[in-house]
Amino acid sequence: MADFLTLYSPATVANMVCGFDVLGFALEAPYDTMHMRLTDEPGVQIVHEDDFHLPTEPARNVAGAALLALLKAAPAGTGFEVRINKAILPGSGIGSSAASAAGAVVGANKLLGGFFSPEELVRFAMFGEEVASGAQHADNIAPAIYGGVTLIRSTDPLDIVPLSAPPLHATVVHPQIEIRTADARQILKQEVPLKSAIRQWANVGGLVAGLLQADYQLIGRSLEDVVVEPVRSILIPGFAAVKSCSLEAGALGGGISGSGPSIFMLSETEATAQAVATAMRTVYEKLGVDFRIHVSTINPVGVRFKH
Amino acid sequence: MADFLTLYSPATVANMVCGFDVLGFALEAPYDTMHMRLTDEPGVQIVHEDDFHLPTEPARNVAGAALLALLKAAPAGTGFEVRINKAILPGSGIGSSAASAAGAVVGANKLLGGFFSPEELVRFAMFGEEVASGAQHADNIAPAIYGGVTLIRSTDPLDIVPLSAPPLHATVVHPQIEIRTADARQILKQEVPLKSAIRQWANVGGLVAGLLQADYQLIGRSLEDVVVEPVRSILIPGFAAVKSCSLEAGALGGGISGSGPSIFMLSETEATAQAVATAMRTVYEKLGVDFRIHVSTINPVGVRFKH
């Protein structure tokens, strides 16, 4: 039997404030650990080494579905065994399913000697996202595979724009409540006032310029969401308090990660990101809500391999 | 009497496709010529050297209103004489009023030895735009004063982001028809589908990234407006033909300039921009509509002074 390859697939933040549905970035932590190897038997075998009781049938498993899509384009007879040890809690809003899907296809591609382009890998991994959420979206997948901050200009045709960014420190708090994806979706209005839409795309322009020009103040001013956050934040207890305390602690700005319940804030320095973590802790301790906090730089490379 | 200062205030393209209300750029040509000097008598005198019969009463004149706003913040007793020779046709959709307002305040600031910041000048000039259109918008003013491509992230508070751009050649055609600004406004829907808004801000992100990274193909792909153009373009005869012929001739993309009737296209080379001009000419000759065409690079500095 072939040797196992070990890889680390990162959590990601999608719906980056004003960049709803189009801007996301990768975190250094938390990350899932995956072991993969080629098998003599064609197809996909999934083994879970964690206690999340996720499905192991490949077509119903996020990593499995992504690999089945990849196998259709791979040399005939290819087979993979995947052992998954998730550390990114499913339902936390920091790309747990994307980590499984992205890790699986990046690992498979390594085992196949780099047969596919990053863009093809994103396409395969999107089939995994479809299993998880019923929709093929790429705003977690793309940063998990490309690293850094990515803009999904279009999903059909797929148009991924990696954006360089200055050093940024993210503080992510995951209040341990459940938001049903269906609720997070239904609450969104399908029409938005033109005025709000204009303000939103002005901010997207500002955020992209701020990142590319390494202008922290511009990044901060542009981290404003007048379309989705006012609606979705009501599903997250403590959201307003977390945001105001974080800004007071010096964060540049932030908002809902994915469709929640995690909330992320970006800071210029590690010290500020830690102060933001302290502020977040205080809010949820007062509210009596269990929580996890991650402080992490932006992961510039996406999935990493164990050397 | 003090000597006259001579300046050239450029035409500008606002509502840069997906960047409706927020992105604009300055052209090298056409431009208005203005002569200004300090006067012993406080206040503003306007003299028109052209035949457009624009008002000369300062409060009702675009340049005059901008200067009156500036005078409130200038040393007491300051007075200006402004002689205006417009070459940018009023109502053409390439920032004729903005050229008057921007030229006036930039000239005044030169005469005052650089008393004001560019941002303050934009604020003063916006009072001129208010006289022209009833609204204080900055998306023509800002590129006229800053040059290049500018993002207006916000007008209140004013937040102008100058964007570097690779060499670009604009072809602007002005079909000699009148669009009433009131019509161009009323036709806009005040609500937009969330899906379209997301596509628009994905394109704004792509366009800003394309400009800053000098990625012509990304600029081209991002020059798509799914919100305003489908509605407003019906007011412009030949719009669809101009657009398709221009793209066939090699243009990266383009759309309505301002609220029309001018249409602009951007190209990577001067030769392509000229081919686009030929294509535009053919369309309007067939339609029997009089037109003017300008081929121009992006003006990187805005208002220029005669040396």
XYZ file of C-alpha atoms in Angstrom:
614
model
C 0.000 0.000 0.000
C 1.121 3.554 -0.739
C 2.182 5.842 2.060
C -0.195 8.322 3.632
C 0.186 12.001 2.885
C -0.711 14.314 5.767
C -2.227 17.731 5.143
C -3.777 20.583 7.082
C -6.834 22.260 5.581
C -7.641 25.673 7.022
C -10.756 27.369 8.289
C -11.893 30.239 6.093
C -14.020 33.339 6.477
C -16.515 33.947 3.678
C -18.920 36.865 3.237
C -16.196 39.298 4.232
C -18.462 42.130 5.447
C -19.352 44.260 2.384
C -18.037 41.458 0.145
C -21.043 39.216 0.753
C -20.818 36.122 -1.457
C -17.624 37.309 -3.161
C -14.764 37.956 -0.696
C -13.200 35.428 1.667
C -9.904 34.659 3.356
C -8.052 31.731 4.901
C -7.026 31.402 8.548
C -3.916 29.707 9.955
C -6.034 28.162 12.700
C -8.123 26.187 13.274
C -7.500 23.563 10.584
C -8.537 19.991 9.849
C -5.903 17.270 9.586
C -6.305 14.763 6.778
C -4.349 11.669 5.757
C -4.676 10.491 2.179
C -3.218 7.773 0.015
C -3.726 6.234 -3.373
C -5.434 2.842 -3.277
C -5.345 -0.081 -5.675
C -9.108 -0.197 -5.612
C -10.654 2.619 -7.710
C -13.030 5.039 -6.021
C -13.128 6.781 -2.661
C -13.020 5.472 0.887
C -13.700 7.870 3.742
C -12.677 7.167 7.329
C -13.504 9.604 10.118
C -10.991 9.852 12.937
C -13.123 12.367 14.822
C -16.459 12.194 16.647
C -18.673 14.317 14.396
C -20.509 11.302 12.958
C -20.414 12.737 9.454
C -21.511 10.387 6.637
C -18.846 8.086 5.197
C -20.684 7.199 1.988
C -18.613 9.173 -0.569
C -21.562 10.726 -2.447
C -23.020 12.026 0.836
C -19.690 13.140 2.296
C -18.281 16.576 1.484
C -14.726 15.344 0.852
C -16.116 12.291 -0.928
C -18.331 14.247 -3.303
C -15.421 16.537 -4.184
C -13.197 13.530 -4.880
C -15.876 11.803 -6.973
C -16.020 14.940 -9.132
C -12.223 14.926 -9.404
C -12.125 11.220 -10.287
C -14.285 11.812 -13.365
C -11.394 13.864 -14.778
C -8.551 11.752 -13.344
C -6.784 8.764 -14.964
C -9.083 5.708 -14.998
C -8.682 3.334 -12.057
C -7.565 5.965 -9.560
C -8.613 5.409 -5.964
C -8.168 7.348 -2.704
C -8.404 6.569 0.956
C -9.062 9.634 3.081
C -8.831 9.728 6.857
C -10.329 12.918 8.265
C -9.723 14.452 11.635
C -11.831 17.591 11.814
C -10.976 20.374 14.231
C -13.213 22.949 12.570
C -16.642 22.455 14.096
C -19.374 21.798 11.543
C -21.905 24.645 11.577
C -19.498 27.183 13.057
C -19.512 29.459 9.997
C -15.774 29.251 9.325
C -15.813 26.898 6.370
C -15.817 23.458 7.988
C -17.232 21.763 4.886
C -14.966 23.763 2.582
C -11.934 22.582 4.567
C -12.922 18.957 3.967
C -13.602 19.488 0.282
C -10.545 21.659 -0.377
C -8.220 19.436 1.627
C -9.430 16.340 -0.233
C -8.885 17.709 -3.727
C -5.574 19.424 -2.935
C -4.328 16.185 -1.346
C -5.567 14.122 -4.297
C -3.836 16.463 -6.706
C -0.566 16.103 -4.795
C -0.892 12.305 -4.978
C -1.508 12.610 -8.725
C 1.609 14.726 -9.217
C -0.159 18.059 -9.795
C -2.458 16.883 -12.546
C -4.996 19.690 -12.069
C -4.879 23.493 -11.886
C -6.005 25.318 -8.721
C -9.068 26.524 -10.616
C -10.032 22.943 -11.532
C -9.576 21.961 -7.895
C -11.981 24.711 -6.839
C -14.513 23.406 -9.325
C -14.266 19.854 -7.925
C -14.451 21.058 -4.340
C -17.600 23.029 -5.115
C -19.370 19.658 -5.521
C -18.492 19.025 -1.902
C -20.052 22.334 -0.882
C -23.168 21.329 -2.762
C -23.495 18.236 -0.558
C -23.077 20.380 2.546
C -25.384 23.263 1.715
C -27.241 22.483 -1.494
C -25.411 25.252 -3.366
C -22.138 25.336 -5.294
C -20.431 28.297 -3.759
C -16.714 29.029 -3.853
C -16.123 31.771 -1.332
C -14.715 29.394 1.309
C -13.224 26.901 -1.152
C -11.184 29.475 -3.055
C -9.284 30.921 -0.076
C -8.750 27.390 1.303
C -7.075 26.407 -1.975
C -5.387 29.682 -3.015
C -4.694 31.043 0.453
C -4.860 34.714 1.389
C -7.839 36.844 0.436
C -9.739 35.893 -2.698
C -12.390 37.590 -4.759
C -14.850 35.344 -6.567
C -15.787 37.686 -9.395
C -18.004 35.026 -10.924
C -18.813 31.374 -10.295
C -20.134 30.683 -13.797
C -17.732 30.961 -15.478
C -15.452 30.616 -12.483
C -13.295 33.735 -12.055
C -11.085 33.772 -8.962
C -8.951 36.821 -8.208
C -6.306 36.327 -5.488
C -5.723 39.643 -3.700
C -2.482 40.503 -1.966
C -2.968 41.917 1.510
C -0.828 43.490 4.224
C -0.332 41.514 7.465
C -3.702 41.166 9.187
C -4.684 39.441 12.420
C -8.112 37.899 12.697
C -9.979 37.270 15.916
C -12.840 34.834 15.433
C -15.373 34.050 18.124
C -17.728 31.103 17.766
C -20.648 31.380 20.163
C -21.889 27.821 20.615
C -25.400 28.339 19.324
C -26.924 26.800 16.235
C -28.105 28.878 13.306
C -29.944 26.817 10.758
C -28.617 27.639 7.289
C -32.199 27.673 6.065
C -33.022 30.428 8.580
C -29.928 32.442 7.651
C -31.033 32.265 4.026
C -34.725 32.893 4.433
C -34.121 35.995 6.479
C -32.307 37.682 3.577
C -34.382 40.091 1.502
C -34.303 39.248 -2.167
C -34.467 42.932 -3.145
C -32.218 45.657 -1.805
C -32.560 49.434 -2.083
C -30.371 50.780 -4.905
C -28.880 53.290 -2.443
C -27.713 50.499 -0.122
C -26.372 48.465 -3.029
C -24.326 51.466 -4.212
C -22.929 51.996 -0.732
C -22.056 48.314 -0.579
C -20.170 48.282 -3.879
C -18.384 51.503 -2.932
C -17.185 49.656 0.157
C -16.164 46.585 -1.845
C -14.117 48.873 -4.076
C -12.595 50.489 -0.998
C -11.825 47.166 0.649
C -10.137 45.727 -2.445
C -8.119 48.941 -2.873
C -7.247 48.978 0.827
C -5.977 45.401 0.692
C -3.960 45.845 -2.508
C -2.511 49.182 -1.397
C -1.888 47.968 2.165
C -3.914 50.890 3.521
C -5.176 49.767 6.936
C -7.341 52.827 7.505
C -9.096 52.355 4.174
C -9.623 48.665 4.966
C -11.188 49.692 8.263
C -13.488 52.326 6.738
C -14.594 49.880 4.049
C -15.472 47.048 6.442
C -19.122 48.099 6.490
C -22.068 45.960 5.414
C -25.353 47.825 4.969
C -27.154 44.973 3.213
C -26.782 41.634 4.992
C -25.425 42.321 8.461
C -28.372 44.464 9.645
C -30.651 41.501 8.902
C -28.580 38.453 9.797
C -26.917 39.827 12.910
C -30.192 39.577 14.809
C -29.758 35.771 14.723
C -26.491 36.072 16.677
C -26.775 36.872 20.391
C -24.271 39.515 21.470
C -23.396 40.600 17.924
C -23.754 44.344 18.494
C -21.823 44.179 21.780
C -19.013 42.109 20.232
C -18.705 44.546 17.366
C -18.654 47.705 19.448
C -16.246 46.241 22.059
C -13.939 45.014 19.289
C -13.820 48.403 17.613
C -13.142 50.011 20.992
C -10.315 47.520 21.501
C -8.786 48.756 18.244
C -10.063 46.348 15.578
C -10.175 47.713 12.036
C -13.612 46.172 11.566
C -15.326 42.891 10.912
C -18.664 41.173 10.868
C -20.413 37.847 10.503
C -18.223 34.983 9.312
C -20.036 33.045 6.611
C -23.656 32.869 7.662
C -22.661 32.822 11.343
C -22.775 32.282 14.190
C -19.027 33.044 14.229
C -18.017 36.689 14.227
C -14.623 37.833 12.980
C -12.669 41.023 13.476
C -9.492 42.132 11.715
C -6.673 44.006 13.416
C -3.384 45.448 12.311
C -1.356 43.869 15.122
C -1.336 40.655 17.112
C -1.606 42.667 20.339
C -4.822 44.319 19.152
C -6.221 40.987 17.985
C -5.587 39.600 21.491
C -7.254 42.642 23.074
C -10.226 42.027 20.774
C -10.305 38.404 21.969
C -10.464 39.609 25.559
C -13.319 41.958 24.715
C -15.228 39.156 22.956
C -14.674 36.835 25.928
C -16.154 39.397 28.296
C -19.292 39.730 26.171
C -20.050 36.009 26.037
C -19.140 35.358 29.651
C -21.693 38.010 30.627
C -24.270 36.467 28.324
C -23.554 32.986 29.655
C -23.044 31.617 26.144
C -20.295 29.027 25.601
C -17.781 30.093 22.985
C -14.470 29.374 21.291
C -12.042 32.061 20.196
C -9.311 31.799 17.580
C -6.637 34.426 16.994
C -4.864 33.881 13.688
C -3.013 35.641 10.925
C -4.278 35.266 7.391
C -2.999 32.006 5.917
C -1.226 33.005 2.711
C -0.990 29.564 1.089
C -4.158 27.635 1.945
C -3.863 23.857 2.432
C -0.428 22.894 3.802
C 1.370 19.546 3.638
C 3.306 17.889 6.442
C 6.958 17.674 5.460
C -4.836 94.196 -12.184
C -3.342 90.773 -11.566
C -2.364 88.560 -14.454
C -4.667 85.885 -15.791
C -3.887 82.285 -15.088
C -4.857 79.871 -17.869
C -6.017 76.343 -17.106
C -7.488 73.352 -18.877
C -10.201 71.434 -17.090
C -10.852 67.963 -18.450
C -13.922 65.982 -19.379
C -14.571 63.037 -17.085
C -16.439 59.764 -17.262
C -18.570 58.963 -14.222
C -20.635 55.839 -13.525
C -17.830 53.654 -14.814
C -19.952 50.619 -15.803
C -20.316 48.439 -12.664
C -19.034 51.367 -10.582
C -22.288 53.307 -10.845
C -22.109 56.442 -8.664
C -18.653 55.543 -7.293
C -16.009 55.155 -10.052
C -14.939 57.792 -12.556
C -11.913 58.828 -14.579
C -10.491 61.904 -16.290
C -9.890 62.291 -20.028
C -7.107 64.252 -21.745
C -9.606 65.595 -24.276
C -11.919 67.355 -24.590
C -11.254 70.057 -21.995
C -12.522 73.509 -21.150
C -10.139 76.454 -21.139
C -10.472 78.917 -18.307
C -8.702 82.194 -17.471
C -8.768 83.343 -13.894
C -7.337 86.174 -11.880
C -7.626 87.685 -8.456
C -9.623 90.925 -8.369
C -9.534 93.846 -5.977
C -13.286 93.613 -5.666
C -14.356 90.711 -3.426
C -16.672 88.062 -4.859
C -16.966 86.315 -8.189
C -17.334 87.602 -11.731
C -18.097 85.143 -14.505
C -17.526 85.894 -18.160
C -18.412 83.383 -20.866
C -16.195 83.379 -23.928
C -18.267 80.666 -25.597
C -21.766 80.515 -27.048
C -23.532 78.211 -24.602
C -25.471 81.053 -22.959
C -24.890 79.648 -19.488
C -25.901 81.910 -16.582
C -23.321 84.448 -15.410
C -24.894 85.186 -12.040
C -22.411 83.417 -9.706
C -24.989 81.637 -7.546
C -26.671 80.189 -10.648
C -23.416 79.352 -12.456
C -21.632 76.073 -11.795
C -18.156 77.643 -11.545
C -19.625 80.567 -9.626
C -21.400 78.428 -7.033
C -18.226 76.418 -6.462
C -16.215 79.616 -5.993
C -18.799 81.113 -3.632
C -18.452 77.979 -1.474
C -14.660 78.335 -1.587
C -14.798 82.041 -0.724
C -16.561 81.273 2.552
C -13.371 79.499 3.647
C -10.885 81.842 1.943
C -9.235 84.978 3.361
C -11.760 87.832 3.639
C -11.874 90.218 0.697
C -10.807 87.669 -1.917
C -12.281 88.112 -5.377
C -11.999 86.196 -8.660
C -12.693 86.924 -12.286
C -13.289 83.789 -14.334
C -13.432 83.700 -18.111
C -14.774 80.383 -19.352
C -14.383 78.894 -22.790
C -16.211 75.602 -22.749
C -15.372 72.879 -25.253
C -17.184 70.117 -23.373
C -20.765 70.297 -24.533
C -23.279 70.729 -21.703
C -25.543 67.681 -21.502
C -23.077 65.350 -23.221
C -22.577 63.117 -20.179
C -18.834 63.666 -19.899
C -18.776 66.004 -16.951
C -19.242 69.422 -18.539
C -20.480 71.012 -15.318
C -17.821 69.222 -13.263
C -15.122 70.667 -15.544
C -16.355 74.189 -14.836
C -16.611 73.613 -11.100
C -13.325 71.742 -10.774
C -11.423 74.152 -13.011
C -12.705 77.117 -11.034
C -11.692 75.821 -7.601
C -8.332 74.422 -8.742
C -7.542 77.746 -10.435
C -8.648 79.684 -7.376
C -6.486 77.532 -5.158
C -3.471 78.163 -7.387
C -4.108 81.913 -7.175
C -4.307 81.580 -3.382
C -0.985 79.766 -3.230
C -2.377 76.307 -2.491
C -4.487 77.282 0.495
C -6.817 74.263 0.272
C -6.374 70.490 0.077
C -7.647 68.548 -2.948
C -10.396 67.087 -0.749
C -11.567 70.556 0.265
C -11.579 71.563 -3.389
C -13.819 68.602 -4.192
C -16.193 69.697 -1.455
C -16.401 73.241 -2.866
C -16.846 71.999 -6.419
C -19.716 69.766 -5.337
C -21.714 72.948 -4.729
C -21.275 73.649 -8.425
C -22.636 70.211 -9.284
C -25.610 70.939 -7.089
C -26.440 73.973 -9.230
C -26.162 71.856 -12.367
C -28.100 68.778 -11.308
C -29.687 69.399 -7.914
C -27.426 66.837 -6.262
C -23.978 67.068 -4.683
C -22.174 64.258 -6.403
C -18.423 63.878 -6.689
C -17.855 61.184 -9.267
C -16.956 63.665 -12.036
C -15.435 66.288 -9.736
C -12.985 63.920 -8.047
C -11.281 62.625 -11.214
C -11.212 66.181 -12.643
C -9.306 67.337 -9.549
C -7.238 64.233 -8.700
C -6.770 62.923 -12.233
C -6.730 59.247 -13.144
C -9.386 56.866 -11.900
C -11.021 57.663 -8.593
C -13.283 55.738 -6.264
C -15.732 57.775 -4.197
C -16.164 55.381 -1.300
C -18.427 57.825 0.461
C -19.627 61.381 -0.063
C -20.630 61.982 3.569
C -18.048 61.931 4.988
C -16.134 62.461 1.762
C -13.767 59.548 1.100
C -11.898 59.690 -2.202
C -9.588 56.837 -3.179
C -7.298 57.560 -6.163
C -6.607 54.291 -8.005
C -3.499 53.710 -10.063
C -4.208 52.248 -13.483
C -2.217 50.866 -16.405
C -2.234 52.854 -19.680
C -5.799 52.880 -21.038
C -7.243 54.483 -24.151
C -10.811 55.714 -24.068
C -13.052 56.155 -27.071
C -16.054 58.318 -26.292
C -18.916 58.856 -28.704
C -21.457 61.572 -28.087
C -24.584 61.005 -30.175
C -26.179 64.441 -30.479
C -29.458 63.619 -28.834
C -30.812 65.025 -25.622
C -31.506 62.869 -22.586
C -33.269 64.752 -19.866
C -31.512 64.084 -16.575
C -34.938 63.742 -14.969
C -35.738 60.893 -17.391
C -32.404 59.184 -16.777
C -33.143 59.299 -13.059
C -36.783 58.336 -13.079
C -36.110 55.282 -15.195
C -33.864 53.789 -12.491
C -35.498 51.242 -10.233
C -35.105 52.095 -6.573
C -34.842 48.419 -5.604
C -32.505 45.899 -7.187
C -32.480 42.114 -6.891
C -29.899 40.988 -4.320
C -28.457 38.605 -6.934
C -27.777 41.480 -9.341
C -26.335 43.641 -6.585
C -23.919 40.847 -5.619
C -22.836 40.429 -9.237
C -22.325 44.182 -9.466
C -20.124 44.387 -6.367
C -18.160 41.343 -7.514
C -17.462 43.278 -10.703
C -16.517 46.433 -8.792
C -14.045 44.347 -6.798
C -12.715 42.864 -10.035
C -12.419 46.238 -11.728
C -10.562 47.843 -8.820
C -8.235 44.832 -8.609
C -7.740 44.837 -12.389
C -6.795 48.518 -12.367
C -4.432 48.282 -9.390
C -2.807 45.076 -10.661
C -2.655 46.324 -14.272
C -4.553 43.227 -15.415
C -6.250 44.205 -18.674
C -8.180 40.973 -19.035
C -9.613 41.300 -15.539
C -10.546 44.915 -16.257
C -12.344 43.730 -19.380
C -14.237 40.920 -17.640
C -15.269 43.261 -14.834
C -16.642 45.981 -17.113
C -20.163 44.613 -16.794
C -23.171 46.484 -15.410
C -26.198 44.336 -14.632
C -28.058 47.019 -12.687
C -28.181 50.356 -14.490
C -27.130 49.776 -18.090
C -29.973 47.364 -18.958
C -32.426 50.110 -17.982
C -30.745 53.329 -19.067
C -29.292 52.102 -22.336
C -32.753 52.038 -23.897
C -32.656 55.860 -23.841
C -29.590 55.849 -26.119
C -30.172 54.985 -29.781
C -27.560 52.590 -31.114
C -26.251 51.615 -27.692
C -26.323 47.846 -28.220
C -24.755 48.160 -31.680
C -22.015 50.491 -30.430
C -21.193 48.117 -27.631
C -21.065 44.958 -29.712
C -19.079 46.601 -32.538
C -16.630 48.064 -30.038
C -16.024 44.714 -28.381
C -15.548 43.149 -31.809
C -13.032 45.883 -32.622
C -11.071 44.829 -29.555
C -12.285 47.112 -26.749
C -11.902 45.768 -23.220
C -15.392 46.990 -22.401
C -17.319 50.116 -21.567
C -20.779 51.524 -21.156
C -22.783 54.674 -20.608
C -20.750 57.731 -19.640
C -22.431 59.522 -16.763
C -26.150 59.363 -17.442
C -25.548 59.469 -21.186
C -26.002 59.980 -24.024
C -22.224 59.557 -24.441
C -20.888 56.019 -24.554
C -17.297 55.201 -23.664
C -15.127 52.195 -24.368
C -11.696 51.398 -22.953
C -8.909 49.769 -24.947
C -5.418 48.626 -24.193
C -3.833 50.370 -27.182
C -4.309 53.562 -29.154
C -4.724 51.508 -32.351
C -7.635 49.578 -30.839
C -9.202 52.776 -29.529
C -9.064 54.186 -33.074
C -10.606 50.998 -34.486
C -13.365 51.369 -31.897
C -13.892 54.966 -33.062
C -14.319 53.718 -36.617
C -16.836 51.132 -35.479
C -18.810 53.751 -33.531
C -18.779 56.096 -36.523
C -20.248 53.392 -38.739
C -23.102 52.785 -36.303
C -24.171 56.432 -36.079
C -23.704 57.144 -39.785
C -26.088 54.254 -40.483
C -28.550 55.562 -37.920
C -28.279 59.093 -39.296
C -27.544 60.528 -35.868
C -24.995 63.356 -35.594
C -22.137 62.527 -33.269
C -18.758 63.563 -31.921
C -16.000 61.119 -31.102
C -13.048 61.642 -28.781
C -10.104 59.273 -28.480
C -8.046 60.000 -25.374
C -5.789 58.428 -22.819
C -6.706 58.712 -19.178
C -5.577 62.061 -17.836
C -3.398 61.247 -14.833
C -3.304 64.719 -13.259
C -6.697 66.358 -13.768
C -6.795 70.121 -14.272
C -3.609 71.375 -15.976
C -2.118 74.842 -15.979
C -0.615 76.649 -18.960
C 3.068 77.164 -18.373
